[in-house]
Tab-separated table of C-alpha atoms in Angstrom:
chain	number	residue	atom	x	y	z
E	248	MET	CA	112.609	44.195	59.761
E	249	ASN	CA	112.321	41.979	56.686
E	250	THR	CA	108.793	42.240	55.370
E	251	GLN	CA	109.706	40.324	52.180
E	252	ALA	CA	109.547	37.017	54.096
E	253	ILE	CA	105.927	37.597	55.163
E	254	PRO	CA	103.530	35.456	53.110
E	255	PRO	CA	100.526	37.335	51.726
E	256	LEU	CA	97.228	36.650	53.421
E	257	SER	CA	95.412	33.928	51.507
E	258	LYS	CA	92.353	35.060	49.590
E	259	ASP	CA	90.629	31.979	50.979
E	260	ALA	CA	91.426	32.843	54.596
E	261	PRO	CA	88.159	32.474	56.540
E	262	THR	CA	86.584	35.322	58.466
E	263	VAL	CA	87.053	34.692	62.186
E	264	LEU	CA	85.310	37.817	63.487
E	265	GLU	CA	82.531	40.123	62.318
E	266	MET	CA	81.267	43.053	64.372
E	267	THR	CA	78.275	44.505	62.553
E	268	ASN	CA	76.503	47.822	63.182
E	269	ILE	CA	77.911	48.180	66.676
E	270	SER	CA	76.652	51.284	68.493
E	271	LYS	CA	77.340	52.389	72.036
E	272	SER	CA	76.422	55.445	74.070
E	273	PHE	CA	77.278	56.473	77.602
E	274	GLY	CA	74.451	58.774	78.650
E	275	ALA	CA	74.501	61.745	76.276
E	276	VAL	CA	77.893	60.742	74.844
E	277	THR	CA	77.821	58.632	71.685
E	278	ALA	CA	80.971	56.508	71.464
E	279	LEU	CA	80.207	54.303	68.444
E	280	VAL	CA	77.785	54.630	65.530
E	281	ASP	CA	77.046	51.517	63.427
E	282	VAL	CA	80.668	50.350	63.409
E	283	SER	CA	81.350	47.225	61.365
E	284	ILE	CA	84.704	45.446	61.144
E	285	LYS	CA	85.861	42.098	59.801
E	286	LEU	CA	88.941	40.077	60.680
E	287	ARG	CA	90.290	37.080	58.789
E	288	GLN	CA	92.379	34.140	59.932
E	289	GLY	CA	95.991	35.230	60.432
E	290	GLU	CA	95.315	38.859	59.514
E	291	VAL	CA	96.873	41.816	61.355
E	292	LEU	CA	94.371	44.681	61.374
E	293	ALA	CA	95.406	48.186	62.419
E	294	LEU	CA	92.747	50.168	64.259
E	295	VAL	CA	93.640	53.859	64.124
E	296	GLY	CA	92.000	57.166	64.988
E	297	ASP	CA	92.302	60.206	67.213
E	298	ASN	CA	91.592	60.096	70.940
E	299	GLY	CA	87.856	59.804	71.448
E	300	ALA	CA	87.317	58.117	68.070
E	301	GLY	CA	85.863	55.009	69.727
E	302	LYS	CA	88.777	52.565	69.468
E	303	SER	CA	88.925	51.708	73.167
E	304	THR	CA	85.156	51.339	73.429
E	305	LEU	CA	85.125	48.978	70.457
E	306	ILE	CA	87.789	46.666	71.880
E	307	LYS	CA	86.182	46.747	75.324
E	308	ILE	CA	82.989	45.500	73.693
E	309	LEU	CA	84.978	42.798	71.908
E	310	SER	CA	86.690	41.922	75.199
E	311	GLY	CA	83.437	41.693	77.156
E	312	PHE	CA	83.936	44.748	79.385
E	313	HIS	CA	81.063	46.608	77.712
E	314	GLN	CA	77.959	45.373	75.949
E	315	PRO	CA	76.827	47.116	72.745
E	316	ASP	CA	73.531	49.008	72.625
E	317	THR	CA	72.898	47.636	69.140
E	318	GLY	CA	74.693	45.378	66.687
E	319	THR	CA	75.946	41.803	66.502
E	320	ILE	CA	79.215	39.960	67.022
E	321	VAL	CA	79.922	36.775	65.071
E	322	SER	CA	82.931	34.740	66.197
E	323	GLN	CA	84.029	31.608	64.326
E	324	GLY	CA	80.763	31.690	62.359
E	325	LYS	CA	78.481	31.871	65.407
E	326	GLU	CA	76.715	34.897	66.856
E	327	VAL	CA	77.908	35.542	70.397
E	328	ARG	CA	77.209	37.900	73.281
E	329	PHE	CA	79.872	38.609	75.862
E	330	ALA	CA	78.566	39.374	79.344
E	331	SER	CA	82.085	39.449	80.780
E	332	PRO	CA	85.762	39.210	79.797
E	333	ARG	CA	85.599	35.530	80.743
E	334	ASP	CA	83.028	34.981	77.982
E	335	ALA	CA	85.336	36.621	75.434
E	336	ARG	CA	88.319	34.547	76.537
E	337	ALA	CA	86.206	31.414	76.240
E	338	GLN	CA	85.806	32.318	72.556
E	339	GLY	CA	89.574	32.622	72.165
E	340	ILE	CA	89.792	36.430	72.382
E	341	GLU	CA	92.713	37.739	74.461
E	342	THR	CA	93.402	41.431	75.060
E	343	VAL	CA	96.639	43.034	76.222
E	344	TYR	CA	96.054	46.517	77.634
E	345	GLN	CA	98.601	49.257	78.207
E	346	ASP	CA	98.918	48.458	81.918
E	347	LEU	CA	100.016	44.895	80.936
E	348	ALA	CA	98.669	43.354	84.189
E	349	LEU	CA	102.113	42.053	85.144
E	350	VAL	CA	103.322	41.724	88.738
E	351	GLY	CA	106.622	43.570	88.951
E	352	ASP	CA	108.150	41.736	91.901
E	353	LEU	CA	107.417	38.275	90.495
E	354	SER	CA	109.718	36.451	88.102
E	355	VAL	CA	109.113	36.262	84.381
E	356	PHE	CA	108.114	32.600	84.545
E	357	HIS	CA	105.712	33.231	87.439
E	358	ASN	CA	104.078	36.027	85.428
E	359	MET	CA	103.821	33.751	82.393
E	360	PHE	CA	101.741	31.265	84.392
E	361	LEU	CA	99.917	33.723	86.642
E	362	GLY	CA	96.492	32.277	87.430
E	363	ARG	CA	97.248	28.954	85.730
E	364	GLU	CA	100.259	27.704	87.681
E	365	TYR	CA	101.588	24.159	87.493
E	366	HIS	CA	101.511	22.245	90.777
E	367	LYS	CA	103.067	19.075	92.139
E	368	ARG	CA	102.458	16.899	95.163
E	369	PHE	CA	105.274	16.561	97.686
E	370	LEU	CA	104.877	14.877	101.065
E	371	GLY	CA	101.141	15.367	100.765
E	372	LEU	CA	101.482	19.071	100.021
E	373	ASN	CA	100.308	20.834	96.877
E	374	LEU	CA	103.318	22.938	95.831
E	375	LEU	CA	104.134	25.131	92.848
E	376	ASP	CA	106.100	23.261	90.204
E	377	ASN	CA	108.595	26.066	89.626
E	378	ARG	CA	110.983	23.903	87.644
E	379	LYS	CA	108.331	22.956	85.086
E	380	MET	CA	107.077	26.539	84.766
E	381	ARG	CA	110.631	27.826	84.377
E	382	GLU	CA	111.423	25.299	81.632
E	383	GLN	CA	108.125	25.834	79.819
E	384	ALA	CA	108.465	29.624	79.947
E	385	GLN	CA	112.022	29.511	78.537
E	386	LEU	CA	111.004	27.110	75.771
E	387	TYR	CA	108.012	29.211	74.796
E	388	LEU	CA	109.894	32.516	74.779
E	389	ASP	CA	112.610	30.923	72.641
E	390	THR	CA	109.952	29.714	70.214
E	391	LEU	CA	108.581	33.251	69.887
E	392	GLY	CA	112.063	34.715	69.481
E	393	ILE	CA	111.843	36.745	72.704
E	394	THR	CA	115.213	37.374	74.343
E	395	ILE	CA	115.451	38.375	77.993
E	396	PRO	CA	118.315	38.090	80.520
E	397	SER	CA	116.644	35.252	82.428
E	398	VAL	CA	113.179	33.880	83.132
E	399	ASN	CA	114.201	34.092	86.788
E	400	SER	CA	114.486	37.894	86.553
E	401	THR	CA	111.717	39.902	88.145
E	402	VAL	CA	109.598	41.799	85.655
E	403	ASP	CA	110.453	45.192	87.143
E	404	LEU	CA	114.070	44.682	86.010
E	405	LEU	CA	113.066	44.359	82.341
E	406	SER	CA	112.830	47.128	79.762
E	407	GLY	CA	109.443	48.414	78.633
E	408	GLY	CA	109.691	46.514	75.361
E	409	GLN	CA	110.612	43.279	77.118
E	410	ARG	CA	107.678	43.651	79.509
E	411	GLN	CA	105.331	44.205	76.593
E	412	CYS	CA	106.665	41.079	74.900
E	413	ILE	CA	106.130	39.049	78.093
E	414	ALA	CA	102.526	40.278	78.350
E	415	VAL	CA	101.890	39.351	74.708
E	416	ALA	CA	103.615	35.985	75.111
E	417	ARG	CA	101.460	35.174	78.145
E	418	SER	CA	98.323	35.871	76.116
E	419	ILE	CA	99.555	33.824	73.163
E	420	TYR	CA	100.365	30.913	75.486
E	421	SER	CA	96.642	30.463	76.076
E	422	SER	CA	96.281	29.714	72.324
E	423	PRO	CA	93.948	32.598	71.386
E	424	LYS	CA	92.245	32.816	68.033
E	425	ILE	CA	92.212	36.626	68.217
E	426	LEU	CA	94.768	38.816	69.981
E	427	VAL	CA	93.919	42.460	70.675
E	428	LEU	CA	96.860	44.767	71.460
E	429	ASP	CA	95.907	48.146	72.907
E	430	GLU	CA	98.696	50.558	71.929
E	431	PRO	CA	101.537	48.132	72.724
E	432	LEU	CA	104.121	50.634	71.476
E	433	ALA	CA	102.992	53.600	73.566
E	434	ALA	CA	105.831	55.192	75.568
E	435	LEU	CA	108.409	52.785	74.109
E	436	GLY	CA	111.658	53.875	72.492
E	437	VAL	CA	112.764	52.848	69.023
E	438	ARG	CA	114.757	49.847	70.218
E	439	GLU	CA	112.021	48.644	72.567
E	440	SER	CA	109.354	49.095	69.888
E	441	ALA	CA	111.443	46.923	67.564
E	442	HIS	CA	111.147	44.021	70.048
E	443	VAL	CA	107.352	44.215	70.032
E	444	LEU	CA	107.068	44.797	66.280
E	445	GLY	CA	109.275	41.765	65.710
E	446	LEU	CA	106.949	39.630	67.813
E	447	ILE	CA	103.889	40.838	65.894
E	448	GLN	CA	105.722	40.174	62.631
E	449	ASN	CA	106.440	36.610	63.767
E	450	LEU	CA	102.733	36.078	64.435
E	451	ARG	CA	101.929	37.533	61.042
E	452	GLN	CA	104.385	35.202	59.358
E	453	GLN	CA	102.844	32.132	60.990
E	454	ARG	CA	99.289	33.234	60.079
E	455	GLN	CA	97.777	31.292	62.991
E	456	VAL	CA	96.592	34.106	65.270
E	457	SER	CA	94.509	37.056	64.055
E	458	VAL	CA	95.614	40.376	65.546
E	459	ILE	CA	93.872	43.717	66.087
E	460	LEU	CA	96.505	46.360	66.733
E	461	ILE	CA	95.662	49.819	68.078
E	462	VAL	CA	98.549	52.085	67.105
E	463	HIS	CA	99.218	55.779	66.463
E	464	ASN	CA	102.481	55.568	64.520
E	465	TYR	CA	101.468	55.224	60.866
E	466	ASN	CA	104.925	54.060	59.801
E	467	GLN	CA	104.630	51.052	62.120
E	468	ILE	CA	101.271	50.174	60.584
E	469	PHE	CA	102.870	49.586	57.207
E	470	GLU	CA	105.613	47.478	58.778
E	471	VAL	CA	103.413	44.822	60.357
E	472	CYS	CA	99.751	45.218	59.324
E	473	ASP	CA	97.722	43.831	56.424
E	474	ARG	CA	94.793	46.222	56.630
E	475	ILE	CA	93.760	49.543	58.184
E	476	ASN	CA	90.480	50.622	59.732
E	477	PHE	CA	90.381	54.350	60.474
E	478	LEU	CA	87.818	55.424	63.070
E	479	HIS	CA	86.531	58.974	63.232
E	480	ALA	CA	83.774	60.232	65.540
E	481	GLY	CA	82.575	56.708	66.267
E	482	GLU	CA	82.478	55.573	62.634
E	483	VAL	CA	84.749	53.486	60.410
E	484	ALA	CA	85.695	56.142	57.880
E	485	LEU	CA	88.311	54.121	55.989
E	486	ASP	CA	88.905	50.414	55.369
E	487	ALA	CA	91.959	49.799	53.186
E	488	SER	CA	94.672	47.232	52.577
E	489	THR	CA	98.184	48.410	53.433
E	490	ALA	CA	99.214	47.086	50.006
E	491	ASP	CA	96.786	49.514	48.325
E	492	THR	CA	97.905	52.688	50.066
E	493	SER	CA	100.934	54.263	51.752
E	494	GLU	CA	101.794	56.203	54.876
E	495	GLU	CA	101.711	59.485	52.935
E	496	GLU	CA	98.294	58.704	51.481
E	497	LEU	CA	96.917	57.691	54.856
E	498	ILE	CA	98.127	60.941	56.441
E	499	ARG	CA	96.555	62.961	53.631
E	500	ILE	CA	93.264	61.092	54.010
E	501	VAL	CA	93.217	61.616	57.773
E	502	LYS	CA	93.888	65.339	57.349
E	503	SER	CA	91.427	65.747	54.484
E	504	GLY	CA	88.407	66.650	56.574
E	505	LEU	CA	85.877	65.402	59.070
E	506	GLY	CA	83.648	62.415	58.559
E	507	THR	CA	83.317	59.578	56.099
E	508	ARG	CA	82.316	61.635	53.043
E	509	ALA	CA	85.319	63.921	53.240
E	510	ILE	CA	87.685	60.980	53.625
E	511	GLU	CA	86.066	59.091	50.742
E	512	ALA	CA	86.434	62.154	48.529
E	513	ALA	CA	90.101	62.513	49.410
E	514	ALA	CA	90.725	58.807	48.836
E	515	ALA	CA	89.019	58.937	45.439
E	516	GLU	CA	91.211	61.875	44.465
E	517	ILE	CA	94.400	60.041	45.513
E	518	ARG	CA	93.561	56.617	44.155
E	519	PRO	CA	90.153	55.679	42.730
E	520	GLY	CA	88.692	52.612	44.390
E	521	LEU	CA	90.759	52.935	47.577
E	522	VAL	CA	87.660	53.148	49.774
């Protein structure tokens, strides 16, 4: 993957999302504690952390599945509250979860337009316009650089990486401002992961869609991401540019201890001003 062709994120790129002091508890379990993140136009932000760190809760709040106990969300310069996923989508926030929400026995082009099908009138009947959907799906996948055997193929005949790309492409087709990818590389092989990473890299190169990427493989973070937010025990313990650190440094920081203070101390030892 050629990262040299990726233009640096403009210093003047506007902030498209701010989540400030977000806290969330489920009964006696505290999932998030005053979490604050920012996302700029065209930026790819890696959200990392161990299981139970609060990553899934944070994106479910952003996606409208959960409401925060405290804190604010500002999207496109306006404070918003999401009572449902529909509210989040109305603000241009699309989320692709690990289950992908694809229908295996439907064709690729039918999955691309699931819930927003094109129709045509014929002899007084309202029929699916399969030809238009097929052509539009092929054109759009070609534009994104996604290669599959045929848009007529059923999804269950595709590889895991190809399915992930179709799910991402479907979300991008709705012209989101923010795309959230929940561990899109989980359970994928090297070759399949390369398909998905290539798609994310294409989005990064265009700098039109802002992406939040939940990922566990630190090497992949430095391939396609501009910035890292490390969550630990419901807190953002590290916020760093990928240009200012490395995979080795990130691993050392993560292993340095528990909590924000320990990570800040380790970061200061490695490279002053990192945190």
